[in-house]
């Protein structure tokens, strides 16, 4: 096996996604956020995703 082929082969275990949490704001909008964010702060500025903007089959509310 060449050196290039050795670099393509991996025996590392799958690394799961970071822990996320679903949260509804005061207006009833759903947000998908990192588990340890400040829910009293600006959710969008902290990198949260508004569920209304995502491709969920049942919408964000």
PDB file of C-alpha atoms in Angstrom:
ATOM      1  CA  UNK A   1       0.000   0.000   0.000  1.00  0.00           C
ATOM      2  CA  UNK A   2       1.396   3.399  -0.944  1.00  0.00           C
ATOM      3  CA  UNK A   3       1.819   6.248   1.546  1.00  0.00           C
ATOM      4  CA  UNK A   4      -1.074   8.105  -0.097  1.00  0.00           C
ATOM      5  CA  UNK A   5      -3.384   5.088   0.292  1.00  0.00           C
ATOM      6  CA  UNK A   6      -2.414   4.727   3.964  1.00  0.00           C
ATOM      7  CA  UNK A   7      -3.589   8.293   4.614  1.00  0.00           C
ATOM      8  CA  UNK A   8      -7.002   7.541   3.092  1.00  0.00           C
ATOM      9  CA  UNK A   9      -7.646   4.530   5.320  1.00  0.00           C
ATOM     10  CA  UNK A  10      -8.931   5.314   8.807  1.00  0.00           C
ATOM     11  CA  UNK A  11      -9.738   3.143  11.795  1.00  0.00           C
ATOM     12  CA  UNK A  12     -10.918   6.114  13.891  1.00  0.00           C
ATOM     13  CA  UNK A  13     -14.349   5.732  15.425  1.00  0.00           C
ATOM     14  CA  UNK A  14     -17.144   8.007  14.256  1.00  0.00           C
ATOM     15  CA  UNK A  15     -17.229  11.252  16.231  1.00  0.00           C
ATOM     16  CA  UNK A  16     -20.807  12.317  17.103  1.00  0.00           C
ATOM     17  CA  UNK A  17     -22.175  15.799  16.535  1.00  0.00           C
ATOM     18  CA  UNK A  18     -21.896  18.372  19.286  1.00  0.00           C
ATOM     19  CA  UNK A  19     -24.705  18.370  21.904  1.00  0.00           C
ATOM     20  CA  UNK A  20     -27.669  20.454  20.741  1.00  0.00           C
ATOM     21  CA  UNK A  21     -30.853  21.578  22.446  1.00  0.00           C
ATOM     22  CA  UNK A  22     -34.236  22.700  21.116  1.00  0.00           C
ATOM     23  CA  UNK A  23     -35.478  25.948  22.649  1.00  0.00           C
ATOM     24  CA  UNK A  24     -38.587  28.137  22.168  1.00  0.00           C
ATOM     25  CA  UNK A  25     -38.197  31.869  22.672  1.00  0.00           C
ATOM     26  CA  UNK A  26     -40.778  34.210  24.249  1.00  0.00           C
ATOM     27  CA  UNK A  27     -42.476  34.652  20.878  1.00  0.00           C
ATOM     28  CA  UNK A  28     -42.881  30.902  20.359  1.00  0.00           C
ATOM     29  CA  UNK A  29     -40.169  30.555  17.701  1.00  0.00           C
ATOM     30  CA  UNK A  30     -38.218  27.305  17.792  1.00  0.00           C
ATOM     31  CA  UNK A  31     -34.405  27.411  17.881  1.00  0.00           C
ATOM     32  CA  UNK A  32     -31.768  24.713  17.613  1.00  0.00           C
ATOM     33  CA  UNK A  33     -28.817  25.712  19.791  1.00  0.00           C
ATOM     34  CA  UNK A  34     -25.649  24.352  21.312  1.00  0.00           C
ATOM     35  CA  UNK A  35     -26.494  22.805  24.665  1.00  0.00           C
ATOM     36  CA  UNK A  36     -24.587  25.303  26.808  1.00  0.00           C
ATOM     37  CA  UNK A  37     -25.549  28.693  25.328  1.00  0.00           C
ATOM     38  CA  UNK A  38     -27.048  31.632  27.242  1.00  0.00           C
ATOM     39  CA  UNK A  39     -30.780  31.342  26.524  1.00  0.00           C
ATOM     40  CA  UNK A  40     -31.353  34.893  27.801  1.00  0.00           C
ATOM     41  CA  UNK A  41     -28.936  36.338  25.218  1.00  0.00           C
ATOM     42  CA  UNK A  42     -29.212  36.873  21.452  1.00  0.00           C
ATOM     43  CA  UNK A  43     -29.662  33.339  20.125  1.00  0.00           C
ATOM     44  CA  UNK A  44     -28.741  34.146  16.517  1.00  0.00           C
ATOM     45  CA  UNK A  45     -25.555  35.942  17.587  1.00  0.00           C
ATOM     46  CA  UNK A  46     -24.554  32.820  19.548  1.00  0.00           C
ATOM     47  CA  UNK A  47     -24.839  30.647  16.438  1.00  0.00           C
ATOM     48  CA  UNK A  48     -28.306  29.162  16.980  1.00  0.00           C
ATOM     49  CA  UNK A  49     -30.458  28.210  14.004  1.00  0.00           C
ATOM     50  CA  UNK A  50     -34.055  29.328  13.785  1.00  0.00           C
ATOM     51  CA  UNK A  51     -36.146  26.234  13.025  1.00  0.00           C
ATOM     52  CA  UNK A  52     -38.377  28.267  10.710  1.00  0.00           C
ATOM     53  CA  UNK A  53     -35.353  28.771   8.445  1.00  0.00           C
ATOM     54  CA  UNK A  54     -34.421  25.086   8.387  1.00  0.00           C
ATOM     55  CA  UNK A  55     -35.868  22.284   6.261  1.00  0.00           C
ATOM     56  CA  UNK A  56     -37.959  20.547   8.921  1.00  0.00           C
ATOM     57  CA  UNK A  57     -41.117  18.817   7.669  1.00  0.00           C
ATOM     58  CA  UNK A  58     -43.411  20.419  10.296  1.00  0.00           C
ATOM     59  CA  UNK A  59     -42.126  24.010  10.336  1.00  0.00           C
ATOM     60  CA  UNK A  60     -40.729  25.941  13.259  1.00  0.00           C
ATOM     61  CA  UNK A  61     -43.751  26.674  15.432  1.00  0.00           C
TER      62      UNK A  61
END
